[in-house]
Amino acid sequence: MKRGFKMDARSRSLLDGVPVFLAVAETRSFTRAAQRLGISPSAASQAVRALEARLGTPLIARSTRSLSLTAAGAAYLDQAGPAFAALANATLEAAGRSTRPAGPLRLTMPRSAYDGIVAPALMTFRQAYPDVELEIEVEGRLVDIVENGFDAGLRYGDLLAKDVTAVKILPASISVLTAAPAYLADHPAPSKPSDVLEHDTIVCRSRTTGIIVPWLLVAEENGSCRIDPRAPTVVGDMATQVDLTIHGHGISCSSLYCVHELLRDGKLIHVLPHWSVPLEPIHVFYPNRRGQTPALRAFVEHLRAFCSTWTAGTASLGKEHVHHHAA
């Protein structure tokens, strides 16, 4: 915009009729210009006459057979044409920005959700949406996403605040007991839950409560039982627990979505396959009044697609209990 130019009611009215003039100048016909703009030929003619009146000079020389640009019309076309094209392009680009996933996206989530779902999905998400600026906080406690400036969060379960919208990205699943082949080569595999008490174990301490999370095992035919491992190795997150398990430090109970590829590849072995710990579904939640931005919508849909692939992957393990608990 030129220095000293001020947009006001009068200057805004000067733009009225400019698109019609440009269409007439390009097509050299009021009829064809009117068809392009979706108006009547008489309306097109009136718009150009009104523009000429405001400018104080004729822009188009009319005759019964043809029309042509006056010298003033040609000069006006040379200046107004590129300027109006730039304005149209800027408008289209701005409209595109409002629908294209881009800009900052702040998220909060527990460590297990990050390790098992978000981290594996990040590479393909970044490739698909390079203009989204992700900021991820891994928390061991529930946080107020509005008060702390987050756009959305990931949480287990269905009990969320009334003023948020929740989108389920992963249905109810399970945690399973696993051990490394090397560990089981030196230690007989347990045949019943109580046998686990005689094994080395790795457990997680809840960052929310500070307690060691017990293993609340259930089996479709044999009821349920609680296992409190004796003298375990205690860690603060699922990733460390899985890593120690892979390296043969004992038996652990980990989310199936964190270990299903390790089970498939033989790096871990499923212990007590008829027993598991039920897990609640995982949701993405965000404030009702904000709604989904294009960036958040893209993130949610990407995670849902990733989790549907994961669900298919767990089904391929061929474990009946997986189908039973994940339904």
PDB file of N, CA and C in Angstrom, residues 110-120 156 170 173-178 204 237-246 252-265 267-268 279 282 306-307 310-311 313-314 317 322:
ATOM      1  N   PRO A 110       0.144 -38.266  28.808  1.00  0.00           N
ATOM      2  CA  PRO A 110       0.962 -39.120  29.675  1.00  0.00           C
ATOM      3  C   PRO A 110       2.066 -39.805  28.885  1.00  0.00           C
ATOM      4  N   ARG A 111       3.097 -40.237  29.593  1.00  0.00           N
ATOM      5  CA  ARG A 111       4.254 -40.851  28.951  1.00  0.00           C
ATOM      6  C   ARG A 111       3.879 -42.079  28.131  1.00  0.00           C
ATOM      7  N   SER A 112       3.000 -42.920  28.658  1.00  0.00           N
ATOM      8  CA  SER A 112       2.667 -44.156  27.942  1.00  0.00           C
ATOM      9  C   SER A 112       1.987 -43.866  26.613  1.00  0.00           C
ATOM     10  N   ALA A 113       1.124 -42.830  26.579  1.00  0.00           N
ATOM     11  CA  ALA A 113       0.470 -42.475  25.318  1.00  0.00           C
ATOM     12  C   ALA A 113       1.480 -41.911  24.328  1.00  0.00           C
ATOM     13  N   TYR A 114       2.432 -41.134  24.843  1.00  0.00           N
ATOM     14  CA  TYR A 114       3.463 -40.590  23.956  1.00  0.00           C
ATOM     15  C   TYR A 114       4.327 -41.716  23.393  1.00  0.00           C
ATOM     16  N   ASP A 115       4.819 -42.594  24.275  1.00  0.00           N
ATOM     17  CA  ASP A 115       5.723 -43.656  23.832  1.00  0.00           C
ATOM     18  C   ASP A 115       5.046 -44.618  22.866  1.00  0.00           C
ATOM     19  N   GLY A 116       3.792 -44.981  23.176  1.00  0.00           N
ATOM     20  CA  GLY A 116       3.148 -46.030  22.400  1.00  0.00           C
ATOM     21  C   GLY A 116       2.431 -45.566  21.155  1.00  0.00           C
ATOM     22  N   ILE A 117       1.957 -44.308  21.142  1.00  0.00           N
ATOM     23  CA  ILE A 117       1.127 -43.854  20.025  1.00  0.00           C
ATOM     24  C   ILE A 117       1.717 -42.647  19.314  1.00  0.00           C
ATOM     25  N   VAL A 118       1.952 -41.584  20.070  1.00  0.00           N
ATOM     26  CA  VAL A 118       2.319 -40.315  19.436  1.00  0.00           C
ATOM     27  C   VAL A 118       3.710 -40.375  18.816  1.00  0.00           C
ATOM     28  N   ALA A 119       4.695 -40.838  19.577  1.00  0.00           N
ATOM     29  CA  ALA A 119       6.068 -40.870  19.050  1.00  0.00           C
ATOM     30  C   ALA A 119       6.177 -41.674  17.756  1.00  0.00           C
ATOM     31  N   PRO A 120       5.601 -42.889  17.682  1.00  0.00           N
ATOM     32  CA  PRO A 120       5.698 -43.634  16.419  1.00  0.00           C
ATOM     33  C   PRO A 120       4.976 -42.960  15.254  1.00  0.00           C
ATOM     34  N   TYR A 156      -6.454 -41.257  29.192  1.00  0.00           N
ATOM     35  CA  TYR A 156      -7.188 -42.512  29.263  1.00  0.00           C
ATOM     36  C   TYR A 156      -8.570 -42.273  29.860  1.00  0.00           C
ATOM     37  N   LEU A 170      -8.258 -44.504  20.329  1.00  0.00           N
ATOM     38  CA  LEU A 170      -7.899 -45.909  20.522  1.00  0.00           C
ATOM     39  C   LEU A 170      -8.913 -46.541  21.456  1.00  0.00           C
ATOM     40  N   SER A 173      -8.047 -51.315  25.421  1.00  0.00           N
ATOM     41  CA  SER A 173      -7.006 -52.264  25.050  1.00  0.00           C
ATOM     42  C   SER A 173      -6.551 -53.009  26.300  1.00  0.00           C
ATOM     43  N   ILE A 174      -5.347 -53.550  26.267  1.00  0.00           N
ATOM     44  CA  ILE A 174      -4.836 -54.325  27.396  1.00  0.00           C
ATOM     45  C   ILE A 174      -3.343 -54.081  27.581  1.00  0.00           C
ATOM     46  N   SER A 175      -2.875 -54.380  28.786  1.00  0.00           N
ATOM     47  CA  SER A 175      -1.448 -54.535  29.052  1.00  0.00           C
ATOM     48  C   SER A 175      -1.165 -56.021  29.198  1.00  0.00           C
ATOM     49  N   VAL A 176       0.024 -56.440  28.787  1.00  0.00           N
ATOM     50  CA  VAL A 176       0.373 -57.862  28.811  1.00  0.00           C
ATOM     51  C   VAL A 176       1.713 -58.054  29.510  1.00  0.00           C
ATOM     52  N   LEU A 177       1.917 -59.245  30.038  1.00  0.00           N
ATOM     53  CA  LEU A 177       3.180 -59.596  30.681  1.00  0.00           C
ATOM     54  C   LEU A 177       4.149 -60.096  29.617  1.00  0.00           C
ATOM     55  N   THR A 178       5.366 -59.570  29.649  1.00  0.00           N
ATOM     56  CA  THR A 178       6.369 -59.974  28.664  1.00  0.00           C
ATOM     57  C   THR A 178       7.726 -60.157  29.340  1.00  0.00           C
ATOM     58  N   CYS A 204       6.328 -49.780  37.028  1.00  0.00           N
ATOM     59  CA  CYS A 204       6.267 -48.321  36.913  1.00  0.00           C
ATOM     60  C   CYS A 204       5.689 -47.715  38.189  1.00  0.00           C
ATOM     61  N   ASP A 237       8.662 -44.539  33.728  1.00  0.00           N
ATOM     62  CA  ASP A 237       7.928 -44.441  32.470  1.00  0.00           C
ATOM     63  C   ASP A 237       7.964 -45.772  31.738  1.00  0.00           C
ATOM     64  N   MET A 238       7.025 -45.905  30.805  1.00  0.00           N
ATOM     65  CA  MET A 238       6.856 -47.155  30.074  1.00  0.00           C
ATOM     66  C   MET A 238       8.050 -47.471  29.182  1.00  0.00           C
ATOM     67  N   ALA A 239       8.653 -46.451  28.575  1.00  0.00           N
ATOM     68  CA  ALA A 239       9.767 -46.695  27.656  1.00  0.00           C
ATOM     69  C   ALA A 239      10.944 -47.347  28.378  1.00  0.00           C
ATOM     70  N   THR A 240      11.264 -46.845  29.575  1.00  0.00           N
ATOM     71  CA  THR A 240      12.366 -47.429  30.348  1.00  0.00           C
ATOM     72  C   THR A 240      12.023 -48.847  30.772  1.00  0.00           C
ATOM     73  N   GLN A 241      10.776 -49.066  31.151  1.00  0.00           N
ATOM     74  CA  GLN A 241      10.346 -50.402  31.554  1.00  0.00           C
ATOM     75  C   GLN A 241      10.522 -51.394  30.412  1.00  0.00           C
ATOM     76  N   VAL A 242      10.079 -51.009  29.221  1.00  0.00           N
ATOM     77  CA  VAL A 242      10.201 -51.903  28.067  1.00  0.00           C
ATOM     78  C   VAL A 242      11.669 -52.142  27.732  1.00  0.00           C
ATOM     79  N   ASP A 243      12.486 -51.093  27.809  1.00  0.00           N
ATOM     80  CA  ASP A 243      13.905 -51.234  27.489  1.00  0.00           C
ATOM     81  C   ASP A 243      14.589 -52.220  28.434  1.00  0.00           C
ATOM     82  N   LEU A 244      14.306 -52.117  29.731  1.00  0.00           N
ATOM     83  CA  LEU A 244      14.902 -53.051  30.690  1.00  0.00           C
ATOM     84  C   LEU A 244      14.413 -54.475  30.454  1.00  0.00           C
ATOM     85  N   THR A 245      13.162 -54.604  30.039  1.00  0.00           N
ATOM     86  CA  THR A 245      12.624 -55.938  29.756  1.00  0.00           C
ATOM     87  C   THR A 245      13.339 -56.561  28.564  1.00  0.00           C
ATOM     88  N   ILE A 246      13.547 -55.780  27.520  1.00  0.00           N
ATOM     89  CA  ILE A 246      14.250 -56.275  26.333  1.00  0.00           C
ATOM     90  C   ILE A 246      15.650 -56.759  26.698  1.00  0.00           C
ATOM     91  N   SER A 252       7.779 -57.769  32.896  1.00  0.00           N
ATOM     92  CA  SER A 252       7.075 -56.499  33.099  1.00  0.00           C
ATOM     93  C   SER A 252       5.682 -56.593  32.503  1.00  0.00           C
ATOM     94  N   CYS A 253       4.851 -55.626  32.872  1.00  0.00           N
ATOM     95  CA  CYS A 253       3.482 -55.549  32.364  1.00  0.00           C
ATOM     96  C   CYS A 253       3.353 -54.239  31.596  1.00  0.00           C
ATOM     97  N   SER A 254       3.249 -54.329  30.273  1.00  0.00           N
ATOM     98  CA  SER A 254       3.287 -53.138  29.421  1.00  0.00           C
ATOM     99  C   SER A 254       2.092 -53.099  28.484  1.00  0.00           C
ATOM    100  N   SER A 255       1.723 -51.884  28.101  1.00  0.00           N
ATOM    101  CA  SER A 255       0.616 -51.704  27.160  1.00  0.00           C
ATOM    102  C   SER A 255       0.907 -52.450  25.867  1.00  0.00           C
ATOM    103  N   LEU A 256      -0.103 -53.130  25.359  1.00  0.00           N
ATOM    104  CA  LEU A 256       0.098 -53.909  24.144  1.00  0.00           C
ATOM    105  C   LEU A 256       0.520 -53.026  22.981  1.00  0.00           C
ATOM    106  N   TYR A 257       0.011 -51.775  22.934  1.00  0.00           N
ATOM    107  CA  TYR A 257       0.401 -50.920  21.821  1.00  0.00           C
ATOM    108  C   TYR A 257       1.857 -50.472  21.926  1.00  0.00           C
ATOM    109  N   CYS A 258       2.487 -50.672  23.106  1.00  0.00           N
ATOM    110  CA  CYS A 258       3.917 -50.363  23.237  1.00  0.00           C
ATOM    111  C   CYS A 258       4.806 -51.541  22.855  1.00  0.00           C
ATOM    112  N   VAL A 259       4.271 -52.761  22.931  1.00  0.00           N
ATOM    113  CA  VAL A 259       5.141 -53.937  22.764  1.00  0.00           C
ATOM    114  C   VAL A 259       4.704 -54.872  21.644  1.00  0.00           C
ATOM    115  N   HIS A 260       3.626 -54.557  20.927  1.00  0.00           N
ATOM    116  CA  HIS A 260       3.131 -55.549  19.967  1.00  0.00           C
ATOM    117  C   HIS A 260       4.139 -55.824  18.854  1.00  0.00           C
ATOM    118  N   GLU A 261       4.893 -54.809  18.421  1.00  0.00           N
ATOM    119  CA  GLU A 261       5.897 -55.056  17.387  1.00  0.00           C
ATOM    120  C   GLU A 261       7.055 -55.883  17.934  1.00  0.00           C
ATOM    121  N   LEU A 262       7.413 -55.662  19.197  1.00  0.00           N
ATOM    122  CA  LEU A 262       8.479 -56.445  19.826  1.00  0.00           C
ATOM    123  C   LEU A 262       8.056 -57.903  19.970  1.00  0.00           C
ATOM    124  N   LEU A 263       6.783 -58.134  20.268  1.00  0.00           N
ATOM    125  CA  LEU A 263       6.267 -59.502  20.330  1.00  0.00           C
ATOM    126  C   LEU A 263       6.273 -60.140  18.943  1.00  0.00           C
ATOM    127  N   ARG A 264       5.844 -59.368  17.963  1.00  0.00           N
ATOM    128  CA  ARG A 264       5.795 -59.880  16.591  1.00  0.00           C
ATOM    129  C   ARG A 264       7.182 -60.245  16.087  1.00  0.00           C
ATOM    130  N   ASP A 265       8.184 -59.419  16.450  1.00  0.00           N
ATOM    131  CA  ASP A 265       9.548 -59.643  15.960  1.00  0.00           C
ATOM    132  C   ASP A 265      10.341 -60.616  16.817  1.00  0.00           C
ATOM    133  N   LYS A 267      11.452 -60.184  19.877  1.00  0.00           N
ATOM    134  CA  LYS A 267      12.361 -59.565  20.849  1.00  0.00           C
ATOM    135  C   LYS A 267      11.831 -59.708  22.269  1.00  0.00           C
ATOM    136  N   LEU A 268      10.520 -59.880  22.392  1.00  0.00           N
ATOM    137  CA  LEU A 268       9.889 -60.178  23.673  1.00  0.00           C
ATOM    138  C   LEU A 268       8.987 -61.386  23.503  1.00  0.00           C
ATOM    139  N   LEU A 279      -7.135 -51.963  29.839  1.00  0.00           N
ATOM    140  CA  LEU A 279      -6.821 -50.537  29.769  1.00  0.00           C
ATOM    141  C   LEU A 279      -8.023 -49.779  29.225  1.00  0.00           C
ATOM    142  N   ILE A 282      -8.296 -44.400  24.878  1.00  0.00           N
ATOM    143  CA  ILE A 282      -7.542 -43.145  24.871  1.00  0.00           C
ATOM    144  C   ILE A 282      -8.291 -42.121  24.019  1.00  0.00           C
ATOM    145  N   PHE A 306      -3.496 -43.963  12.361  1.00  0.00           N
ATOM    146  CA  PHE A 306      -2.363 -44.732  12.872  1.00  0.00           C
ATOM    147  C   PHE A 306      -2.850 -45.823  13.820  1.00  0.00           C
ATOM    148  N   CYS A 307      -3.782 -45.473  14.709  1.00  0.00           N
ATOM    149  CA  CYS A 307      -4.279 -46.445  15.684  1.00  0.00           C
ATOM    150  C   CYS A 307      -5.094 -47.544  15.024  1.00  0.00           C
ATOM    151  N   TRP A 310      -2.605 -49.867  13.922  1.00  0.00           N
ATOM    152  CA  TRP A 310      -2.107 -50.610  15.079  1.00  0.00           C
ATOM    153  C   TRP A 310      -3.085 -51.706  15.486  1.00  0.00           C
ATOM    154  N   THR A 311      -4.386 -51.401  15.495  1.00  0.00           N
ATOM    155  CA  THR A 311      -5.392 -52.392  15.868  1.00  0.00           C
ATOM    156  C   THR A 311      -5.338 -53.589  14.932  1.00  0.00           C
ATOM    157  N   GLY A 313      -2.700 -54.504  13.364  1.00  0.00           N
ATOM    158  CA  GLY A 313      -1.454 -55.200  13.667  1.00  0.00           C
ATOM    159  C   GLY A 313      -1.575 -56.125  14.858  1.00  0.00           C
ATOM    160  N   THR A 314      -2.302 -55.706  15.901  1.00  0.00           N
ATOM    161  CA  THR A 314      -2.475 -56.572  17.062  1.00  0.00           C
ATOM    162  C   THR A 314      -3.347 -57.764  16.716  1.00  0.00           C
ATOM    163  N   LEU A 317      -1.548 -60.729  15.442  1.00  0.00           N
ATOM    164  CA  LEU A 317      -0.803 -61.572  16.368  1.00  0.00           C
ATOM    165  C   LEU A 317      -1.530 -62.890  16.627  1.00  0.00           C
ATOM    166  N   VAL A 322      -6.666 -60.751  22.843  1.00  0.00           N
ATOM    167  CA  VAL A 322      -6.551 -59.384  22.336  1.00  0.00           C
ATOM    168  C   VAL A 322      -7.883 -58.941  21.769  1.00  0.00           C
TER     169      VAL A 322
END
